[in-house]
Structure formats: C-alpha cells, structure tokens
Coordinates of C-alpha atoms in Angstrom, one line a residue:
X1 CA -36.4 15.0 26.0
X2 CA -33.1 16.3 23.9
X3 CA -31.1 16.4 27.0
X4 CA -32.3 14.0 28.8
X5 CA -31.8 11.6 25.2
X6 CA -28.2 13.3 25.3
X7 CA -27.7 12.4 29.2
X8 CA -28.8 8.3 28.7
X9 CA -26.9 8.1 25.6
X10 CA -23.1 9.8 26.2
X11 CA -22.8 8.5 29.6
X12 CA -21.3 5.5 28.1
X13 CA -18.8 8.2 26.4
X14 CA -18.0 10.1 29.5
X15 CA -14.2 9.8 29.0
X16 CA -14.4 10.5 25.2
X17 CA -15.8 13.6 26.1
X18 CA -13.4 15.0 28.8
X19 CA -10.7 14.2 26.2
X20 CA -12.3 16.4 23.5
X21 CA -12.8 18.9 26.2
X22 CA -9.2 19.2 27.1
X23 CA -8.2 19.3 22.9
X24 CA -11.1 22.1 22.4
X25 CA -9.2 23.9 25.1
X26 CA -6.0 23.6 24.3
X27 CA -7.1 25.1 20.6
X28 CA -8.9 27.5 22.4
X29 CA -5.8 28.7 24.5
X30 CA -4.1 28.7 21.0
X31 CA -6.1 30.8 19.4
X32 CA -6.5 33.1 22.1
X33 CA -2.7 34.2 22.1
X34 CA -1.8 34.5 18.6
X35 CA -3.7 38.2 18.6
X36 CA -1.4 39.3 21.3
X37 CA 1.6 37.8 19.4
X38 CA 0.3 39.8 16.7
X39 CA -0.5 43.2 18.7
X40 CA 3.0 42.4 20.6
X41 CA 4.8 42.4 16.6
X42 CA 3.0 45.6 15.6
X43 CA 3.4 47.2 18.7
X44 CA 6.9 46.6 19.7
X45 CA 8.3 45.2 16.8
X46 CA 7.5 47.2 13.5
X47 CA 6.7 50.6 15.2
X48 CA 10.4 50.5 17.2
X49 CA 12.0 48.6 14.1
X50 CA 12.8 45.7 16.2
X51 CA 13.7 43.0 13.9
X52 CA 15.2 40.3 16.2
X53 CA 11.7 40.8 18.5
X54 CA 9.9 40.2 14.8
X55 CA 11.9 37.2 14.5
X56 CA 11.5 35.9 18.1
X57 CA 7.6 36.3 18.6
X58 CA 7.1 35.2 14.5
X59 CA 8.6 31.7 15.4
X60 CA 6.3 31.4 18.9
X61 CA 3.4 32.4 16.7
X62 CA 4.2 29.4 14.4
X63 CA 4.8 26.9 17.2
X64 CA 1.3 28.2 19.2
X65 CA -0.3 27.8 15.3
X66 CA 1.5 24.2 14.9
X67 CA 0.3 23.1 18.4
X68 CA -3.6 24.8 17.5
X69 CA -3.6 22.8 14.3
X70 CA -2.7 19.7 15.9
X71 CA -5.3 20.5 18.7
X72 CA -8.2 21.2 16.3
X73 CA -7.6 17.8 14.4
X74 CA -7.6 15.8 17.4
X75 CA -10.4 17.4 18.6
X76 CA -12.7 17.0 15.4
X77 CA -11.9 13.2 15.6
X78 CA -13.0 12.6 18.8
X79 CA -16.0 15.0 18.5
X80 CA -17.0 13.4 15.0
X81 CA -15.9 9.8 16.5
X82 CA -18.3 9.7 19.6
X83 CA -21.2 11.7 17.9
X84 CA -21.5 8.7 15.0
X85 CA -20.8 6.2 18.0
X86 CA -23.7 8.0 19.6
X87 CA -25.7 7.8 16.5
X88 CA -25.1 4.5 15.9
X89 CA -25.9 3.6 19.5
X90 CA -29.5 5.4 19.5
X91 CA -30.3 3.4 16.2
X92 CA -29.8 0.2 17.7
X93 CA -32.1 1.3 20.6
X94 CA -34.8 2.2 19.0
X95 CA -34.4 -0.7 16.4
X96 CA -34.2 -3.0 19.2
X97 CA -37.3 -1.7 21.3
X98 CA -39.4 -1.6 18.3
X99 CA -38.9 -5.0 17.5
X100 CA -39.7 -5.8 21.3
X101 CA -43.5 -4.2 20.8
X102 CA -46.1 -6.0 20.2
X103 CA -48.6 -5.9 17.2
X104 CA -50.8 -4.1 19.0
X105 CA -48.0 -1.2 20.1
X106 CA -46.8 -1.1 16.0
X107 CA -50.5 -0.5 14.5
X108 CA -50.7 2.4 17.1
X109 CA -47.3 4.3 16.0
X110 CA -47.4 2.7 12.0
X111 CA -44.8 1.3 10.0
X112 CA -43.7 4.7 8.0
X113 CA -43.5 7.0 11.4
X114 CA -41.1 4.0 13.4
X115 CA -39.3 4.1 9.9
X116 CA -38.8 7.9 9.7
X117 CA -38.0 7.9 13.9
X118 CA -35.7 5.9 13.5
X119 CA -33.6 7.2 10.9
X120 CA -34.3 10.5 10.1
X121 CA -35.2 11.5 14.2
X122 CA -32.5 9.6 14.3
X123 CA -30.0 12.0 12.5
X124 CA -31.4 15.0 13.4
X125 CA -30.3 14.5 16.7
X126 CA -26.8 13.1 16.0
X127 CA -26.1 16.2 13.5
X128 CA -26.8 18.3 16.6
X129 CA -24.3 16.0 19.2
X130 CA -21.4 16.4 16.3
X131 CA -22.0 20.3 15.9
X132 CA -21.7 19.9 19.8
X133 CA -18.9 18.2 20.2
X134 CA -17.0 20.1 16.8
X135 CA -18.0 23.5 17.7
X136 CA -20.3 24.0 20.4
X137 CA -18.2 22.8 23.2
X138 CA -15.8 25.4 22.1
X139 CA -17.6 28.1 22.1
X140 CA -18.1 28.5 25.5
X141 CA -14.4 28.8 26.2
X142 CA -14.0 30.9 23.5
X143 CA -16.3 33.4 24.4
X144 CA -15.3 33.7 28.3
X145 CA -11.9 33.8 27.2
X146 CA -12.4 36.5 24.2
X147 CA -14.0 38.7 26.7
X148 CA -11.2 38.5 29.2
X149 CA -8.6 38.9 26.5
X150 CA -10.8 41.8 25.3
X151 CA -10.9 43.1 28.5
X152 CA -6.8 42.4 28.9
X153 CA -6.7 44.8 25.5
X154 CA -8.7 47.3 27.0
X155 CA -11.5 47.8 29.7
X156 CA -12.7 50.8 28.6
X157 CA -13.6 49.8 24.7
X158 CA -14.6 45.9 26.5
X159 CA -18.1 48.3 27.4
X160 CA -19.2 47.8 24.0
X161 CA -19.7 44.1 24.5
X162 CA -22.4 44.8 27.4
X163 CA -24.5 45.6 24.2
X164 CA -23.3 43.3 21.4
X165 CA -23.5 40.4 23.3
X166 CA -27.3 40.7 24.6
X167 CA -28.6 42.1 21.0
X168 CA -26.8 39.5 19.3
X169 CA -28.3 36.5 22.0
X170 CA -31.7 38.1 21.9
X171 CA -32.0 38.0 18.0
X172 CA -31.3 34.7 17.7
X173 CA -33.1 33.4 20.4
X174 CA -36.1 35.3 19.0
X175 CA -35.8 33.7 15.6
X176 CA -35.0 29.8 17.7
X177 CA -38.6 30.1 19.2
X178 CA -40.5 31.1 16.4
X179 CA -38.5 27.9 14.6
X180 CA -40.0 25.5 16.9
X181 CA -43.4 24.9 15.7
X182 CA -42.2 24.9 11.9
X183 CA -40.0 22.0 12.9
X184 CA -42.0 19.4 14.4
X185 CA -45.2 20.2 11.8
X186 CA -41.9 19.2 9.6
X187 CA -41.6 15.6 10.9
X188 CA -45.1 15.5 11.3
X189 CA -45.2 16.1 7.4
X190 CA -42.3 13.8 6.6
X191 CA -44.2 11.5 8.2
X192 CA -47.1 11.6 5.7
X193 CA -45.1 11.6 2.6
X194 CA -44.0 8.8 3.8
X195 CA -47.2 6.6 4.5
X196 CA -47.8 7.9 1.5
X197 CA -45.8 7.0 -0.9
X198 CA -45.4 3.3 1.1
X199 CA -49.1 2.7 0.5
X200 CA -48.4 3.9 -3.0
X201 CA -45.4 1.4 -3.9
X202 CA -47.3 -1.6 -2.3
X203 CA -50.4 -1.3 -3.8
X204 CA -48.7 -0.2 -7.5
X205 CA -50.6 -2.6 -9.3
X206 CA -54.4 -1.9 -7.7
X207 CA -53.4 1.4 -8.4
X208 CA -52.7 0.6 -12.1
X209 CA -55.7 -2.0 -12.3
X210 CA -58.5 0.3 -11.7
X211 CA -56.1 3.9 -13.4
X212 CA -56.2 5.8 -10.7
X213 CA -52.8 7.3 -11.1
X214 CA -53.7 11.0 -11.2
X215 CA -55.5 10.3 -8.3
X216 CA -52.8 9.1 -6.2
X217 CA -50.6 11.6 -7.8
X218 CA -52.9 14.2 -6.5
X219 CA -52.7 13.5 -2.7
X220 CA -48.9 12.4 -2.8
X221 CA -48.5 15.8 -4.2
X222 CA -50.7 17.2 -1.1
X223 CA -49.1 15.9 0.9
X224 CA -45.4 16.5 -0.4
X225 CA -46.9 20.7 -0.7
X226 CA -47.8 20.4 2.7
X227 CA -44.2 19.5 3.5
X228 CA -42.8 22.4 1.1
X229 CA -44.6 24.4 2.6
X230 CA -43.5 23.6 6.3
X231 CA -40.2 23.6 4.9
X232 CA -40.6 26.6 2.8
X233 CA -41.6 28.7 6.3
X234 CA -38.6 27.0 8.5
X235 CA -36.2 28.2 5.7
X236 CA -37.2 31.2 5.3
X237 CA -35.8 31.8 9.0
X238 CA -33.2 29.6 8.9
X239 CA -32.1 32.1 5.8
X240 CA -33.3 35.5 8.0
X241 CA -30.6 34.0 10.7
X242 CA -27.1 34.3 9.2
X243 CA -27.9 37.8 7.7
X244 CA -28.9 39.1 10.8
X245 CA -25.6 37.5 12.7
X246 CA -23.6 39.2 10.2
X247 CA -25.4 42.2 10.3
X248 CA -24.9 42.8 13.9
X249 CA -20.8 41.6 13.1
X250 CA -20.2 44.4 10.9
X251 CA -22.2 47.1 13.2
X252 CA -19.9 45.9 15.9
X253 CA -16.5 46.3 14.0
X254 CA -17.8 49.4 12.8
X255 CA -18.5 51.0 16.0
X256 CA -14.6 49.3 17.6
X257 CA -13.0 50.9 14.4
X258 CA -14.9 54.6 15.5
X259 CA -14.3 54.1 19.7
X260 CA -11.0 52.8 18.6
X261 CA -9.9 55.0 17.1
X262 CA -11.1 57.7 19.6
X263 CA -8.9 55.5 22.3
X264 CA -5.7 55.9 19.6
X265 CA -6.1 59.8 18.8
X266 CA -6.3 60.3 22.8
X267 CA -3.5 57.8 23.6
X268 CA -5.4 55.6 25.6
X269 CA -4.4 52.5 23.4
X270 CA -2.4 51.2 20.3
X271 CA -3.0 50.3 16.9
X272 CA -1.5 46.6 17.9
X273 CA -4.2 46.5 20.8
X274 CA -7.0 47.7 19.1
X275 CA -6.3 44.9 16.4
X276 CA -5.5 42.3 18.9
X277 CA -8.7 43.8 20.1
X278 CA -10.7 43.5 16.7
X279 CA -9.6 40.0 16.3
X280 CA -11.3 39.3 19.9
X281 CA -14.1 40.5 19.2
X282 CA -14.9 38.6 15.9
X283 CA -13.8 35.6 17.9
X284 CA -16.5 36.4 20.5
X285 CA -19.1 37.1 18.0
X286 CA -17.9 33.9 15.6
X287 CA -18.4 31.7 19.2
X288 CA -21.8 33.2 19.3
X289 CA -22.5 32.4 15.4
X290 CA -21.1 28.7 16.0
X291 CA -23.5 28.4 19.1
X292 CA -26.5 30.1 16.6
X293 CA -25.8 27.2 14.0
X294 CA -26.4 24.7 16.8
X295 CA -29.3 26.9 17.8
X296 CA -31.1 26.3 14.4
X297 CA -30.6 23.0 14.6
X298 CA -31.5 21.8 18.2
X299 CA -35.0 22.9 17.6
X300 CA -35.4 20.3 15.0
X301 CA -34.0 18.1 17.7
X302 CA -36.3 18.7 20.3
X303 CA -38.7 17.1 17.9
X304 CA -37.0 14.7 17.0
X305 CA -35.9 13.4 20.4
X306 CA -39.3 13.6 21.8
X307 CA -40.4 11.5 19.1
X308 CA -38.1 8.5 19.6
X309 CA -38.6 8.9 23.4
X310 CA -42.0 8.6 22.3
X311 CA -41.2 5.1 21.0
X312 CA -38.6 4.1 23.4
X313 CA -40.9 5.0 26.7
X314 CA -43.7 3.1 25.0
X315 CA -44.1 -0.3 27.2
X316 CA -44.7 -3.2 25.2
X317 CA -48.2 -4.9 26.2
X318 CA -47.4 -8.6 25.5
X319 CA -44.2 -8.6 28.5
X320 CA -42.1 -11.2 29.2
X321 CA -42.5 -13.5 32.3
X322 CA -40.9 -12.3 35.1
X323 CA -40.3 -15.8 37.0
X324 CA -40.7 -18.5 33.3
X325 CA -42.7 -21.5 34.1
X326 CA -41.7 -24.7 32.5
X327 CA -44.1 -26.8 30.3
X328 CA -46.0 -28.4 32.6
X329 CA -48.2 -30.5 29.7
X330 CA -47.7 -33.1 26.8
X331 CA -45.2 -31.0 24.5
X332 CA -47.4 -29.3 21.7
X333 CA -50.9 -29.1 23.4
X334 CA -52.6 -26.2 22.6
X335 CA -55.8 -25.6 25.0
X336 CA -57.8 -22.0 25.1
X337 CA -59.8 -21.5 28.3
X338 CA -62.3 -18.9 28.1
X339 CA -60.3 -16.1 25.7
X340 CA -61.5 -13.2 24.8
X341 CA -59.8 -10.9 22.7
X342 CA -60.4 -6.6 22.3
X343 CA -58.5 -4.5 20.7
X344 CA -57.6 -1.2 22.0
X345 CA -60.5 1.3 21.9
X346 CA -62.9 -1.0 20.1
X347 CA -66.1 -1.4 21.8
X348 CA -66.9 -4.8 20.8
X349 CA -64.5 -8.1 21.2
X350 CA -63.1 -9.4 18.4
X351 CA -63.4 -13.0 20.0
X352 CA -65.0 -14.5 23.5
X353 CA -65.1 -16.9 25.6
X354 CA -63.2 -19.5 23.0
X355 CA -63.0 -22.4 25.0
X356 CA -61.6 -25.4 22.7
X357 CA -58.2 -27.9 22.5
X358 CA -55.5 -29.3 19.4
X359 CA -53.8 -32.4 21.0
X360 CA -50.6 -33.6 19.3
X361 CA -51.1 -35.4 16.3
X362 CA -54.0 -34.1 15.1
X363 CA -55.3 -31.7 12.9
X364 CA -57.4 -28.9 14.1
X365 CA -58.8 -26.7 12.1
X366 CA -60.7 -23.5 12.4
X367 CA -63.2 -21.4 9.7
X368 CA -65.7 -18.9 9.5
X369 CA -66.8 -16.0 8.1
X370 CA -64.7 -13.5 7.3
X371 CA -64.5 -10.7 10.3
X372 CA -65.1 -13.7 13.0
X373 CA -62.0 -13.1 13.9
X374 CA -60.1 -16.6 13.2
X375 CA -56.6 -15.2 12.6
X376 CA -57.0 -12.9 15.8
X377 CA -57.5 -16.4 17.2
X378 CA -54.4 -17.8 15.9
X379 CA -52.0 -14.7 17.1
X380 CA -53.0 -15.5 20.5
X381 CA -50.8 -18.7 20.6
X382 CA -47.6 -17.8 19.9
X383 CA -48.2 -14.1 22.0
X384 CA -48.5 -11.9 18.8
X385 CA -51.0 -10.3 21.2
X386 CA -51.9 -10.9 24.9
X387 CA -55.6 -12.6 25.3
X388 CA -57.6 -9.5 27.6
X389 CA -59.5 -12.7 29.1
X390 CA -59.3 -16.2 29.8
X391 CA -56.0 -18.6 29.1
X392 CA -54.2 -19.8 26.1
X393 CA -51.8 -22.5 27.2
X394 CA -49.2 -24.9 25.4
X395 CA -47.5 -27.8 26.5
X396 CA -50.3 -27.2 29.7
X397 CA -48.2 -23.4 30.9
X398 CA -50.1 -20.6 30.1
X399 CA -48.0 -19.0 27.1
X400 CA -48.0 -15.4 29.6
X401 CA -45.7 -17.8 32.3
X402 CA -43.5 -19.1 29.4
X403 CA -40.2 -17.5 28.3
X404 CA -40.2 -16.3 24.7
X405 CA -37.3 -18.3 23.1
X406 CA -39.0 -21.8 25.2
X407 CA -42.9 -20.5 23.8
X408 CA -41.8 -19.8 20.0
X409 CA -39.0 -22.5 19.8
X410 CA -42.5 -25.0 20.1
X411 CA -44.2 -22.7 17.5
X412 CA -43.9 -22.8 13.2
X413 CA -45.9 -20.3 12.1
X414 CA -47.1 -19.8 8.4
X415 CA -49.3 -16.1 8.5
X416 CA -51.7 -15.1 6.0
X417 CA -49.4 -12.6 4.0
X418 CA -46.2 -14.8 3.7
X419 CA -43.3 -12.6 4.1
X420 CA -39.0 -13.3 2.6
X421 CA -36.7 -11.2 3.2
X422 CA -34.0 -10.1 1.1
X423 CA -31.4 -12.8 0.3
X424 CA -31.4 -16.3 -1.0
X425 CA -34.2 -19.3 -0.7
X426 CA -31.3 -20.9 1.7
X427 CA -31.1 -17.5 3.5
X428 CA -34.9 -17.3 4.0
X429 CA -35.3 -21.3 5.0
X430 CA -32.6 -21.0 7.7
X431 CA -34.5 -18.2 9.7
X432 CA -36.7 -21.4 10.5
X433 CA -33.5 -23.4 11.6
X434 CA -30.0 -21.4 11.6
X435 CA -28.1 -24.5 11.3
X436 CA -30.2 -26.6 9.0
X437 CA -28.2 -29.2 6.4
X438 CA -28.9 -28.5 2.4
X439 CA -30.4 -31.8 2.8
X440 CA -32.8 -30.5 5.7
X441 CA -33.9 -27.7 3.5
X442 CA -34.1 -30.1 0.3
X443 CA -36.4 -32.0 2.1
X444 CA -38.9 -29.2 3.6
X445 CA -39.1 -27.7 -0.3
X446 CA -40.4 -31.4 -1.4
X447 CA -43.3 -31.4 1.5
X448 CA -44.1 -28.1 0.7
X449 CA -44.1 -28.8 -3.3
X450 CA -41.5 -25.9 -3.7
X451 CA -38.6 -28.2 -4.7
X452 CA -39.4 -28.4 -8.5
X453 CA -39.5 -24.7 -8.6
X454 CA -36.3 -23.9 -6.7
X455 CA -34.9 -26.6 -8.8
X456 CA -35.4 -25.0 -11.6
X457 CA -33.8 -21.6 -10.2
X458 CA -30.6 -20.9 -11.7
X459 CA -28.8 -21.0 -8.6
X460 CA -30.9 -23.3 -6.8
X461 CA -30.8 -22.6 -3.3
X462 CA -28.6 -19.7 -3.9
X463 CA -31.4 -18.2 -6.0
X464 CA -31.7 -14.7 -5.6
X465 CA -35.0 -13.5 -3.6
X466 CA -35.9 -9.6 -3.4
X467 CA -37.6 -8.2 -0.7
X468 CA -40.8 -9.2 0.2
X469 CA -40.2 -12.4 -2.8
X470 CA -41.4 -9.8 -5.0
X471 CA -39.5 -11.9 -7.5
X472 CA -41.2 -14.9 -7.4
X473 CA -45.3 -15.6 -7.5
X474 CA -47.8 -15.7 -4.9
X475 CA -47.8 -19.2 -4.7
X476 CA -44.3 -19.8 -5.0
X477 CA -43.8 -17.5 -2.1
X478 CA -46.8 -19.2 0.0
X479 CA -44.8 -22.7 -0.4
X480 CA -41.9 -20.9 0.2
X481 CA -42.8 -19.5 4.1
X482 CA -44.3 -22.5 4.5
X483 CA -41.2 -24.9 3.7
X484 CA -39.4 -21.9 6.1
X485 CA -42.0 -23.6 9.1
X486 CA -41.0 -27.4 8.4
X487 CA -37.5 -26.4 8.3
X488 CA -38.1 -26.1 11.9
X489 CA -40.0 -28.9 12.7
X490 CA -41.7 -27.0 15.7
X491 CA -44.1 -28.7 18.3
X492 CA -47.2 -26.6 17.2
X493 CA -48.1 -25.6 13.1
X494 CA -49.8 -22.3 13.1
X495 CA -51.0 -22.0 9.5
X496 CA -53.0 -18.8 8.8
X497 CA -55.3 -19.4 5.3
X498 CA -51.3 -20.9 4.3
X499 CA -53.3 -22.9 1.7
X500 CA -55.3 -19.8 -0.3
X501 CA -53.1 -19.2 -3.0
X502 CA -52.6 -22.7 -3.7
X503 CA -54.9 -24.5 -6.2
X504 CA -56.5 -27.8 -5.8
X505 CA -54.3 -29.8 -7.0
X506 CA -50.8 -28.4 -5.7
X507 CA -52.9 -27.9 -1.7
X508 CA -54.3 -31.6 -2.0
X509 CA -51.1 -33.0 -2.6
X510 CA -49.1 -30.6 0.0
X511 CA -51.7 -31.6 2.9
X512 CA -50.3 -35.0 1.9
X513 CA -47.7 -34.6 2.1
X514 CA -47.7 -32.8 5.3
X515 CA -49.4 -35.6 7.8
X516 CA -45.9 -37.7 7.7
X517 CA -44.1 -34.6 8.3
X518 CA -46.5 -33.5 11.2
X519 CA -47.9 -36.6 12.7
X520 CA -46.8 -36.1 16.3
X521 CA -47.4 -32.0 16.1
X522 CA -50.1 -30.2 16.8
X523 CA -51.8 -28.7 13.6
X524 CA -54.0 -25.6 13.6
X525 CA -55.2 -24.7 10.2
X526 CA -57.2 -21.3 9.9
X527 CA -59.0 -21.8 6.5
X528 CA -61.4 -20.3 3.9
X529 CA -61.8 -23.4 1.8
X530 CA -63.6 -26.4 3.2
X531 CA -61.7 -28.5 1.4
X532 CA -58.6 -27.7 3.3
X533 CA -59.7 -28.4 6.5
X534 CA -62.5 -31.5 5.5
X535 CA -60.5 -33.8 6.8
X536 CA -59.3 -32.4 10.1
X537 CA -59.3 -34.3 12.8
X538 CA -61.3 -31.4 14.7
X539 CA -63.2 -28.3 12.9
X540 CA -64.0 -25.7 15.1
X541 CA -66.7 -22.8 13.6
X542 CA -66.6 -19.6 14.6
X543 CA -69.6 -16.9 14.4
X544 CA -69.4 -13.4 15.4
X545 CA -66.1 -14.1 17.2
X546 CA -67.5 -16.9 19.1
X547 CA -67.5 -20.6 19.4
X548 CA -70.9 -21.9 17.1
X549 CA -70.2 -25.6 17.1
X550 CA -66.8 -28.4 17.0
X551 CA -66.5 -31.7 15.7
X552 CA -65.4 -32.7 12.2
X553 CA -66.5 -32.6 8.9
X554 CA -69.2 -35.3 8.6
X555 CA -70.1 -34.5 12.4
X556 CA -70.8 -30.4 11.8
X557 CA -73.1 -31.4 8.3
X558 CA -75.7 -32.4 10.4
X559 CA -75.6 -30.5 13.4
X560 CA -74.3 -27.2 12.5
X561 CA -76.3 -25.2 10.0
X562 CA -73.2 -22.3 10.3
X563 CA -71.0 -24.6 9.1
X564 CA -73.4 -26.4 6.9
X565 CA -74.1 -22.6 5.6
X566 CA -70.1 -22.1 4.9
X567 CA -70.2 -25.8 3.1
X568 CA -73.2 -25.9 1.0
X569 CA -71.5 -21.9 -0.6
X570 CA -68.5 -24.1 -2.1
X571 CA -68.9 -27.4 -2.5
X572 CA -72.4 -29.8 -4.0
X573 CA -74.0 -31.4 -1.4
X574 CA -72.6 -34.8 -3.4
X575 CA -69.1 -33.7 -3.0
X576 CA -70.0 -32.5 0.7
X577 CA -71.0 -35.9 1.2
X578 CA -67.5 -37.9 0.1

C-alpha cells in the first residue's frame, strides 16, 4: 500500500525527484572524493615532506568541500519542499474523498478514525517521504560508491565488508520485522484514545450531571494505558536498533584496524590508504544507518498507508448521476413512491413502502413515535442516503438522476442537531448564500426570530461564533440554523425537528413569519410537537417505518388512532379540537 501511495502521489513531482537525485549524486561524489585526497596528503605530502603538494591538494579539498556543501543544501531544500508538498496533496486527497462519502460510509468508519487518518497517518507517510528524500536516496549511492572506493584503496581488506554489511542488514531487518505488529496496534490505540476523548469532551455536561468523572477518567486511563503499553514495546525495539548498529560499526572499525595494521606491517598498504579505507567503511555503515533510520519509520508508515488507502478506496454509495437529467416537473415538487431504506447489516428496513407527495406552496408534516423513521425519510430527499427501494423525486426527477448541485440548489436543510461553524454570525449565514447582502441576512434573522438577540451582540453580524456554536444557547443556535436555510431561498425547505428547542411563543411566531417567506416553496417538517404541525396542509403519520395515515389535523383526529394517541398525549380534547 505504501509503494502504491508513493507512486500515485509523487508522479507530479517526477522532475523534482530527478533534480534531487542529481544534487544527491553530486554531494556523494564530493564526499567520496575527499578521503582519497586526504590519503594523498598523508602518503605523498606528510611522509615525504612535500609542502607544495599539501597546499595544492588542500585547495582542491577546500573546493570539493564547498561544492559538497552547496549540493547538500540544494538537495535538502528540494527534498524537504517535495516531501511537504506530497503531504499537503495527500491530506487534500483524503479530505476531499471523505467529504464525498455518504453518511453511511462516514458512520462505518467513525469520525475519530477519519480525523486520525487525515492527520496522524498522513504525517507518518509524509515523514517517511521526507527521510527518503533527504537521507535515503543518498544511502544506496553512498553504499555502492563507498564500496568501490574502499576496494580501490585495498582489495584484500575489502573482504571485511562481505561480513559487516550482511550482519548489519540482517540485524536491522530482524528488528523491523518485529516492529510492524506494534505500529499497527499503535494506530488502532490512537483511534481509541481519540474516540474516548471526543465522547468525553462532547458529553462533558452529561458526565458532570451524573457525577461520572471518575468512571470516565478510568475509561480514558484504560485507553491511554493501552497506547502506552504498545508504544513502550515499539520504543524498546527502536532503542535496541541504534545501539546494535553502533556496536556493529565499532566492531567493524576494530577489525579493520587489526587487519589493516597487519597489511601495513607487511607493506601491502600505506597509512594514508588505511585512513581512507576506514573513512569509506564508515560512510558505508553510515549509509546503512541512514537506511535503518528509515526502516524504523517504514513499518508505521506502511500501516498508516494501508489505513489511508482503505479510506480513499471506499466507494461512496451515494454517487453522482453518470448522465444528469434536468428537472422534468414543477420546481420544488417532492414525491416519494414506494420508498424503503435499510441500513447496512440491518435485519429489518427502517422505512418501507412510503408513498406521499409534498407540493409547492404547501406545508407537509411528518410525525410519529421515536424510531419510526422520520429523520431517515427526510435524509433521503437531499441524498444524504439513497433509498434502497422505490424512488424519491424532486421537481419531477429521481434524485439519483439529478446533478448534485442542481438538487442541493433547490433544498434548504435545517438538521435535527443544528451545527454552526467557527467564524461569525455573518459567515455562518453565508453558508446558505455566499453573496447575500446585509439586508437579506437581517431579513432571514427577523423571520427566524433571531434578529433581536443578534442585534444585542456587540458586533452584530460580525459577532464571533465558536466551533459548533457553543457560545450561544440551544434555541439561538436553532434559530441561526433556520436563518441560514432562509437566506438560501430554496424551492424545498426541510425542517428536521427544528423547532424543538424553541418555546411555544417563539415557535408560533416563527411559523407565522415563515408563511409569507415560503408561500411558493415546498415545506416539509418533521416534528414531535403536535402544536408545531397541526396547521400543516398535509400530515403524514408514521408508525414502525410505514405510513399509517395521511390528511389534515382535523381529518386525522377522526380517522387515525395512531395520530389520536400522539395528539392526546400532548393536548387535551378541547385543545386538539380548536
């Protein structure tokens, strides 16, 4: 998976990689040339007292060193820049793909793991790319070049390399092989810590209300300890890696000094040659060490790459129409014909054989007991999910045949849990219409019964809104979400239990203000409160995922026992008849 990801994401940067290789090659060649120059100074200059040779060779060494520095700086710059661009592109790719997934796929993965995969996992792969660009590309050149130059100095002594390199490579590969399971578990434990932490932060008030701080602390402590144990195991192996490499390097130096001393004593080589040979062997072992640094990171990056690929390979179940069809009926007409929906793996469908029509200029309400499928049914209209049976039509065309932007341009959704983004009141309302004027924003706030409280804020439309709208009350958040949909002036309004956080007076005032605002649009309201939907033009009663009755409030009071039970659980007979 890692190789595939690198191949796909680095393709646009092929030119930069070639330039990087040129700089790395120049750097390594300069580095490898210096020990032979040093050996020449020792054997031909110092031992023979040739001062002019020392000066001339020294100037050459200085020039080569300067070229080496320039090549190293250029290589590091190009490598780091390419690696960071790789990370940026990969993050964007994962993010864009996640935004294209339907609610079904997002729920299958879960928000915590998607966040981890977009951030931590991408970072792990990016760091491997960085290490590869800056160090690892140089390692094979250094390894081969060092071996050639070492043999050039003394072939018999080079036989030591036939023992050193396999021993070092074998030790590193053994450690790396044991690291892979640890890193796989580590990423899973990070997911778990994120999930627990996310739950506890979101549910902080519930935790405090039920005095469950100790229990939640213990739950987080358990997840944290699990991550600690796995990280400790991986850390122990990583701690073993570098001492092991250094031990082999030092033993190698000792062996070379021993056999090299014997070669000098027998007249087979000179002191300068031995010095150069030791330097080349150190370069070779350094190249292996650089590779070992990468090998430490590769197992974790392989796990992360697999997790990233799992996300980007997930095909959305809600896919755009291959050949979009234009709307064929009245704008805003919503029709559900024999609609059914079943969640993946569920034994029974949530809704089944639902048929009704919501017409422009009229209000259609959906009511039923908790778990009867009201919200699921509403989510089928904007294609948050696709119906598994039947058809959902908007403006006379199946929503699966409409272009996504055409469908969403007709819909203004106020979800059951209103969400506000970090920014200002203005920026949140402009989600509905990016080019809305101040007059349009204030009008939407007035209709949503939010104008007074926004005017009371110090900065009005430019007042700060924190993430999720946590610095405003639930009712204010609800009204801002309604105003956001009103700014859009869509053909279809979908209110998913959007008035539940409002008191009865505000609810009534808002519904009265909505009438002239939505007189040409289709309005579909999901509600629990009878008072919210009693004056709707049509009320659809759901029970167990099926439609058991349709009609006006008055008609259903006499014809539907299910509706009567809902009404009389909230209103008296006299209030219901009014």
